[in-house]
Amino acid sequence: YVQLVPSPAEHAVRRYVLLDLIGDTLTQLEANRKDCARYLMQVSWLCNEDVCSVMATAQHPEDVDPETALVFEYLVAEALFTHLLQLPESASREMYYASLAIELRKAEPKIMARVLETAVDGIVARAAMLDVECINRLSNWLAVYVSNFAFQWDWARWEAVVQEPEAAPRRSFVRETLLKLVRLSYLDRIKAHVPESCLALLPAKAPGHNFKFTVQAMDERTREVSVALGRCLKSKGTVDQALEILQTHYSQWTDVDDDERQALAREMLVEHVLLLGSKTFSHMLNAIEKFLPALQQFGDAPEAKLQIARTVEDFWLRNPQFCAITIDKLVNYRVIDPVTVVEMLFDPAHAGRWSDFHLWEILRNTITKVNMRVVQLQTRLKTARAVAAVAVLIDAAEQPAAETAEHVEAILAQMEREQRDVVVVTARHFVRLLAATDGSDRAWLLGRFKEFMRTYRAQVAANAAELEGLISAAAASPDVRQVFDATLLLAA
Amino acid sequence: MASASPVSSALVDDAFTIVPRLDRPSTYKDHQYHGSSEQWDSDLSKTATLYIGNLSFYTTEEQLYEVFSKAGEIKRIIMGLARNTKTPCGFCFVEYYTHENALECMKYVNGTKLDDRIIRTDLDPGFREGRQFGRGRSGGQVRDEYRQEYDEARGGWGHMRAKQEEERQRQQDESYEAIATVPTGAELQINSRLGPAASSQPREDAY
């Protein structure tokens, strides 16, 4: 259990029992967080008066001293954060613990506000010792919590982090939480709530796109293509018209070979499609859907897909949220593959940037998506087979159903191959990078590697032999081997 | 992430209603829904779509994505638009891939704040073309037609109230005459037992 405040040693057993009781309430009443909060505030009524102090009923809550007696409200906070930060997975979705904390504060405003503040302070003070995943979860939690109480939080208490190196755990935590708060509102709002001393942690400008073909940056012939294509898209031209423009212009570039021409055309099209859809996510989806045939045509080989992914990342360099969603949708529409995303994330250009949370977010979303697809297909296959079996009983001429089952089997096989690839390629990149990096970035990498192995341990175990070979071949350092062995044990 | 164990559901269950579950649909029924009551219930029991209400007109899709992705992977978000201006009018639909994600949204996101407003989520039978438009007479949502309170994030006064305010303004413009001088107020004799009235000379320390 997380210990947030000192508690008298002689009450250790009592503390454990109470934490257990509170923890059970958290788990049992997960389906109704409002009633759970109410009940939690009443759990102390179940105990005799001398078991613990209850700030809510004390004459002078400020005088309640955790060193002399157990304090009920702190125990509630300890149980909540223990559950939230539990590894490998928390019992319920992270969001539950955020919305439950909000309900607790609503139930007992002054007291729980202070208790939760102290709790967060205490955990953040130990950020250097926390698992990377726990830092990430706490950051998510804090962003939701603060955004529900008018974005009020005393950031000044952490102003010392500005002196720390950029990749330091505490500084990264504060920075990433602020970025999440910006996503939940907007930059100027958060700037207004942050003291002068902490402004360095926020980006200078509001997130926007990074369109490559701005008028200043181009040579004459590139400008021609860009302007022509831009006009075509703006006047709602068809996909064929767009492709024709690209064809006519680039075929005149005699000094470059075919591959180079394709690459240039690919980049030009992707940049313009992204610009077309740069207003909102719905616009982006519409733009992708309209140009889907062209994008798929241009994404014919792994290198091509990688170029598309890199163009997207470049375009949305200053807006990681938009980048993540665009990549996500492109994977959904099968313009790029999950493996493409992995390759893009482990690009050498990201060296030293693994303290940014969004790299891991994209990786995790991609692998989870692949796993979910496999599960869905397996369910579909079961239904298809059941239908086919029934059809066989009723009427031997029921061919369509049997074909469906085979069809699903084929897709499932492909998905499972993708699943295998994603896990193996990711592991290979991690091992390679961990061997080549050191310093604080390595700490982040190792943390993410641990989380990757933990979360996807089922797939790791399924591909144990190949990963074993990978790790031995790379002569990986002992901590990497340790993580791998521990994962296999966990998965058993 | 893991679903509730069988043991825990005994405590939080329809049959016992010791603690009512939050992942249930509200009592709202869409009067434009084509289908029987049973069909409605059946749709809601499988749906991965939610209606989200009480949004600010200025809430962006980015903010919606940030909040709702906490309950699962989002398939798409459809913004609710005013029929005439096609601008957001304070509601949207969120589609997940699974029914479980929709239920988790009801349990954890419904009733929390987005953009400083408490948002309401509700299980929805599914998006159909046309449902993204407000059904109020002025093009927005019906609730904004009849709202009597001033809500800055939802266009200010409700439409009916706005018209009333306009009417009052018009009447004032027509019939009001500027007051040229400030009246002095009548001198009052006070019963001598109670002492004199407050001096009719202005006090030096009064503003």
PDB file of N, CA, C and O in Angstrom, chain A residues 205-244:
ATOM      1  N   LYS A 205       3.543  28.804 -28.242  1.00  0.00           N
ATOM      2  CA  LYS A 205       2.391  29.088 -29.100  1.00  0.00           C
ATOM      3  C   LYS A 205       1.366  27.978 -28.996  1.00  0.00           C
ATOM      4  O   LYS A 205       1.699  26.830 -28.731  1.00  0.00           O
ATOM      5  N   ALA A 206       0.138  28.339 -29.294  1.00  0.00           N
ATOM      6  CA  ALA A 206      -0.918  27.326 -29.321  1.00  0.00           C
ATOM      7  C   ALA A 206      -0.615  26.300 -30.410  1.00  0.00           C
ATOM      8  O   ALA A 206      -0.001  26.633 -31.423  1.00  0.00           O
ATOM      9  N   PRO A 207      -1.023  25.049 -30.216  1.00  0.00           N
ATOM     10  CA  PRO A 207      -0.724  24.019 -31.216  1.00  0.00           C
ATOM     11  C   PRO A 207      -1.325  24.362 -32.574  1.00  0.00           C
ATOM     12  O   PRO A 207      -2.423  24.856 -32.668  1.00  0.00           O
ATOM     13  N   GLY A 208      -0.552  24.128 -33.621  1.00  0.00           N
ATOM     14  CA  GLY A 208      -1.054  24.380 -34.968  1.00  0.00           C
ATOM     15  C   GLY A 208      -0.342  23.446 -35.904  1.00  0.00           C
ATOM     16  O   GLY A 208       0.504  22.654 -35.495  1.00  0.00           O
ATOM     17  N   HIS A 209      -0.645  23.549 -37.182  1.00  0.00           N
ATOM     18  CA  HIS A 209      -0.003  22.637 -38.124  1.00  0.00           C
ATOM     19  C   HIS A 209       1.289  23.244 -38.655  1.00  0.00           C
ATOM     20  O   HIS A 209       1.618  24.394 -38.388  1.00  0.00           O
ATOM     21  N   ASN A 210       2.002  22.431 -39.381  1.00  0.00           N
ATOM     22  CA  ASN A 210       3.342  22.787 -39.823  1.00  0.00           C
ATOM     23  C   ASN A 210       3.454  22.532 -41.314  1.00  0.00           C
ATOM     24  O   ASN A 210       4.385  21.880 -41.778  1.00  0.00           O
ATOM     25  N   PHE A 211       2.510  23.037 -42.066  1.00  0.00           N
ATOM     26  CA  PHE A 211       2.455  22.797 -43.511  1.00  0.00           C
ATOM     27  C   PHE A 211       3.774  23.162 -44.165  1.00  0.00           C
ATOM     28  O   PHE A 211       4.322  24.241 -43.941  1.00  0.00           O
ATOM     29  N   LYS A 212       4.302  22.230 -44.946  1.00  0.00           N
ATOM     30  CA  LYS A 212       5.661  22.381 -45.473  1.00  0.00           C
ATOM     31  C   LYS A 212       5.736  23.398 -46.603  1.00  0.00           C
ATOM     32  O   LYS A 212       6.722  24.094 -46.766  1.00  0.00           O
ATOM     33  N   PHE A 213       4.697  23.441 -47.420  1.00  0.00           N
ATOM     34  CA  PHE A 213       4.818  24.216 -48.657  1.00  0.00           C
ATOM     35  C   PHE A 213       4.251  25.618 -48.513  1.00  0.00           C
ATOM     36  O   PHE A 213       3.366  26.033 -49.256  1.00  0.00           O
ATOM     37  N   THR A 214       4.781  26.312 -47.520  1.00  0.00           N
ATOM     38  CA  THR A 214       4.425  27.725 -47.400  1.00  0.00           C
ATOM     39  C   THR A 214       5.209  28.492 -48.448  1.00  0.00           C
ATOM     40  O   THR A 214       6.283  28.089 -48.859  1.00  0.00           O
ATOM     41  N   VAL A 215       4.657  29.605 -48.873  1.00  0.00           N
ATOM     42  CA  VAL A 215       5.162  30.280 -50.069  1.00  0.00           C
ATOM     43  C   VAL A 215       6.659  30.566 -50.013  1.00  0.00           C
ATOM     44  O   VAL A 215       7.362  30.447 -50.994  1.00  0.00           O
ATOM     45  N   GLN A 216       7.141  30.937 -48.812  1.00  0.00           N
ATOM     46  CA  GLN A 216       8.551  31.320 -48.738  1.00  0.00           C
ATOM     47  C   GLN A 216       9.497  30.157 -48.980  1.00  0.00           C
ATOM     48  O   GLN A 216      10.580  30.320 -49.511  1.00  0.00           O
ATOM     49  N   ALA A 217       9.060  28.931 -48.536  1.00  0.00           N
ATOM     50  CA  ALA A 217      10.043  27.855 -48.418  1.00  0.00           C
ATOM     51  C   ALA A 217      10.310  27.089 -49.713  1.00  0.00           C
ATOM     52  O   ALA A 217      11.040  26.130 -49.711  1.00  0.00           O
ATOM     53  N   MET A 218       9.713  27.455 -50.830  1.00  0.00           N
ATOM     54  CA  MET A 218       9.783  26.563 -51.996  1.00  0.00           C
ATOM     55  C   MET A 218      10.590  27.137 -53.150  1.00  0.00           C
ATOM     56  O   MET A 218      10.723  28.344 -53.287  1.00  0.00           O
ATOM     57  N   ASP A 219      11.064  26.221 -53.991  1.00  0.00           N
ATOM     58  CA  ASP A 219      11.621  26.672 -55.266  1.00  0.00           C
ATOM     59  C   ASP A 219      10.494  26.735 -56.296  1.00  0.00           C
ATOM     60  O   ASP A 219       9.389  26.262 -56.048  1.00  0.00           O
ATOM     61  N   GLU A 220      10.820  27.307 -57.437  1.00  0.00           N
ATOM     62  CA  GLU A 220       9.780  27.649 -58.417  1.00  0.00           C
ATOM     63  C   GLU A 220       8.899  26.471 -58.806  1.00  0.00           C
ATOM     64  O   GLU A 220       7.672  26.546 -58.771  1.00  0.00           O
ATOM     65  N   ARG A 221       9.539  25.360 -59.177  1.00  0.00           N
ATOM     66  CA  ARG A 221       8.725  24.275 -59.724  1.00  0.00           C
ATOM     67  C   ARG A 221       7.901  23.564 -58.640  1.00  0.00           C
ATOM     68  O   ARG A 221       6.799  23.099 -58.888  1.00  0.00           O
ATOM     69  N   THR A 222       8.451  23.514 -57.399  1.00  0.00           N
ATOM     70  CA  THR A 222       7.659  22.942 -56.313  1.00  0.00           C
ATOM     71  C   THR A 222       6.428  23.807 -56.056  1.00  0.00           C
ATOM     72  O   THR A 222       5.328  23.301 -55.827  1.00  0.00           O
ATOM     73  N   ARG A 223       6.657  25.134 -56.111  1.00  0.00           N
ATOM     74  CA  ARG A 223       5.544  26.040 -55.869  1.00  0.00           C
ATOM     75  C   ARG A 223       4.437  25.819 -56.890  1.00  0.00           C
ATOM     76  O   ARG A 223       3.256  25.795 -56.551  1.00  0.00           O
ATOM     77  N   GLU A 224       4.823  25.603 -58.128  1.00  0.00           N
ATOM     78  CA  GLU A 224       3.822  25.379 -59.185  1.00  0.00           C
ATOM     79  C   GLU A 224       2.907  24.224 -58.825  1.00  0.00           C
ATOM     80  O   GLU A 224       1.679  24.333 -58.883  1.00  0.00           O
ATOM     81  N   VAL A 225       3.552  23.086 -58.485  1.00  0.00           N
ATOM     82  CA  VAL A 225       2.757  21.889 -58.152  1.00  0.00           C
ATOM     83  C   VAL A 225       1.863  22.169 -56.960  1.00  0.00           C
ATOM     84  O   VAL A 225       0.671  21.872 -56.956  1.00  0.00           O
ATOM     85  N   SER A 226       2.484  22.765 -55.938  1.00  0.00           N
ATOM     86  CA  SER A 226       1.761  22.969 -54.692  1.00  0.00           C
ATOM     87  C   SER A 226       0.543  23.855 -54.909  1.00  0.00           C
ATOM     88  O   SER A 226      -0.555  23.557 -54.431  1.00  0.00           O
ATOM     89  N   VAL A 227       0.756  24.962 -55.647  1.00  0.00           N
ATOM     90  CA  VAL A 227      -0.355  25.891 -55.881  1.00  0.00           C
ATOM     91  C   VAL A 227      -1.455  25.214 -56.692  1.00  0.00           C
ATOM     92  O   VAL A 227      -2.642  25.323 -56.377  1.00  0.00           O
ATOM     93  N   ALA A 228      -1.033  24.480 -57.735  1.00  0.00           N
ATOM     94  CA  ALA A 228      -2.028  23.804 -58.582  1.00  0.00           C
ATOM     95  C   ALA A 228      -2.841  22.806 -57.767  1.00  0.00           C
ATOM     96  O   ALA A 228      -4.076  22.753 -57.840  1.00  0.00           O
ATOM     97  N   LEU A 229      -2.127  22.002 -56.971  1.00  0.00           N
ATOM     98  CA  LEU A 229      -2.810  20.982 -56.176  1.00  0.00           C
ATOM     99  C   LEU A 229      -3.702  21.635 -55.123  1.00  0.00           C
ATOM    100  O   LEU A 229      -4.837  21.217 -54.901  1.00  0.00           O
ATOM    101  N   GLY A 230      -3.164  22.680 -54.492  1.00  0.00           N
ATOM    102  CA  GLY A 230      -3.930  23.376 -53.469  1.00  0.00           C
ATOM    103  C   GLY A 230      -5.235  23.921 -54.028  1.00  0.00           C
ATOM    104  O   GLY A 230      -6.298  23.776 -53.422  1.00  0.00           O
ATOM    105  N   ARG A 231      -5.146  24.518 -55.208  1.00  0.00           N
ATOM    106  CA  ARG A 231      -6.350  25.076 -55.836  1.00  0.00           C
ATOM    107  C   ARG A 231      -7.355  23.974 -56.122  1.00  0.00           C
ATOM    108  O   ARG A 231      -8.553  24.121 -55.887  1.00  0.00           O
ATOM    109  N   CYS A 232      -6.837  22.867 -56.635  1.00  0.00           N
ATOM    110  CA  CYS A 232      -7.713  21.739 -56.971  1.00  0.00           C
ATOM    111  C   CYS A 232      -8.476  21.255 -55.746  1.00  0.00           C
ATOM    112  O   CYS A 232      -9.683  21.073 -55.771  1.00  0.00           O
ATOM    113  N   LEU A 233      -7.758  21.090 -54.633  1.00  0.00           N
ATOM    114  CA  LEU A 233      -8.410  20.579 -53.427  1.00  0.00           C
ATOM    115  C   LEU A 233      -9.408  21.587 -52.868  1.00  0.00           C
ATOM    116  O   LEU A 233     -10.479  21.234 -52.408  1.00  0.00           O
ATOM    117  N   LYS A 234      -9.033  22.834 -52.941  1.00  0.00           N
ATOM    118  CA  LYS A 234      -9.901  23.868 -52.368  1.00  0.00           C
ATOM    119  C   LYS A 234     -11.218  23.938 -53.133  1.00  0.00           C
ATOM    120  O   LYS A 234     -12.275  24.167 -52.543  1.00  0.00           O
ATOM    121  N   SER A 235     -11.133  23.775 -54.461  1.00  0.00           N
ATOM    122  CA  SER A 235     -12.365  23.856 -55.250  1.00  0.00           C
ATOM    123  C   SER A 235     -13.043  22.501 -55.336  1.00  0.00           C
ATOM    124  O   SER A 235     -13.783  22.214 -56.275  1.00  0.00           O
ATOM    125  N   LYS A 236     -12.800  21.646 -54.365  1.00  0.00           N
ATOM    126  CA  LYS A 236     -13.453  20.345 -54.240  1.00  0.00           C
ATOM    127  C   LYS A 236     -13.250  19.479 -55.477  1.00  0.00           C
ATOM    128  O   LYS A 236     -14.173  18.798 -55.931  1.00  0.00           O
ATOM    129  N   GLY A 237     -12.004  19.503 -55.987  1.00  0.00           N
ATOM    130  CA  GLY A 237     -11.696  18.667 -57.142  1.00  0.00           C
ATOM    131  C   GLY A 237     -11.720  17.193 -56.787  1.00  0.00           C
ATOM    132  O   GLY A 237     -11.639  16.824 -55.620  1.00  0.00           O
ATOM    133  N   THR A 238     -11.813  16.335 -57.796  1.00  0.00           N
ATOM    134  CA  THR A 238     -11.861  14.898 -57.544  1.00  0.00           C
ATOM    135  C   THR A 238     -10.455  14.349 -57.317  1.00  0.00           C
ATOM    136  O   THR A 238      -9.457  15.011 -57.599  1.00  0.00           O
ATOM    137  N   VAL A 239     -10.444  13.115 -56.834  1.00  0.00           N
ATOM    138  CA  VAL A 239      -9.184  12.443 -56.567  1.00  0.00           C
ATOM    139  C   VAL A 239      -8.394  12.288 -57.863  1.00  0.00           C
ATOM    140  O   VAL A 239      -7.185  12.513 -57.916  1.00  0.00           O
ATOM    141  N   ASP A 240      -9.105  11.931 -58.924  1.00  0.00           N
ATOM    142  CA  ASP A 240      -8.433  11.731 -60.209  1.00  0.00           C
ATOM    143  C   ASP A 240      -7.793  13.015 -60.705  1.00  0.00           C
ATOM    144  O   ASP A 240      -6.685  12.999 -61.232  1.00  0.00           O
ATOM    145  N   GLN A 241      -8.520  14.114 -60.524  1.00  0.00           N
ATOM    146  CA  GLN A 241      -7.951  15.401 -60.943  1.00  0.00           C
ATOM    147  C   GLN A 241      -6.665  15.689 -60.189  1.00  0.00           C
ATOM    148  O   GLN A 241      -5.666  16.125 -60.771  1.00  0.00           O
ATOM    149  N   ALA A 242      -6.706  15.423 -58.883  1.00  0.00           N
ATOM    150  CA  ALA A 242      -5.512  15.666 -58.064  1.00  0.00           C
ATOM    151  C   ALA A 242      -4.354  14.810 -58.551  1.00  0.00           C
ATOM    152  O   ALA A 242      -3.225  15.293 -58.716  1.00  0.00           O
ATOM    153  N   LEU A 243      -4.644  13.540 -58.785  1.00  0.00           N
ATOM    154  CA  LEU A 243      -3.586  12.632 -59.233  1.00  0.00           C
ATOM    155  C   LEU A 243      -3.029  13.069 -60.576  1.00  0.00           C
ATOM    156  O   LEU A 243      -1.825  12.975 -60.836  1.00  0.00           O
ATOM    157  N   GLU A 244      -3.935  13.579 -61.416  1.00  0.00           N
ATOM    158  CA  GLU A 244      -3.482  14.011 -62.738  1.00  0.00           C
ATOM    159  C   GLU A 244      -2.518  15.182 -62.621  1.00  0.00           C
ATOM    160  O   GLU A 244      -1.495  15.239 -63.303  1.00  0.00           O
TER     161      GLU A 244
END
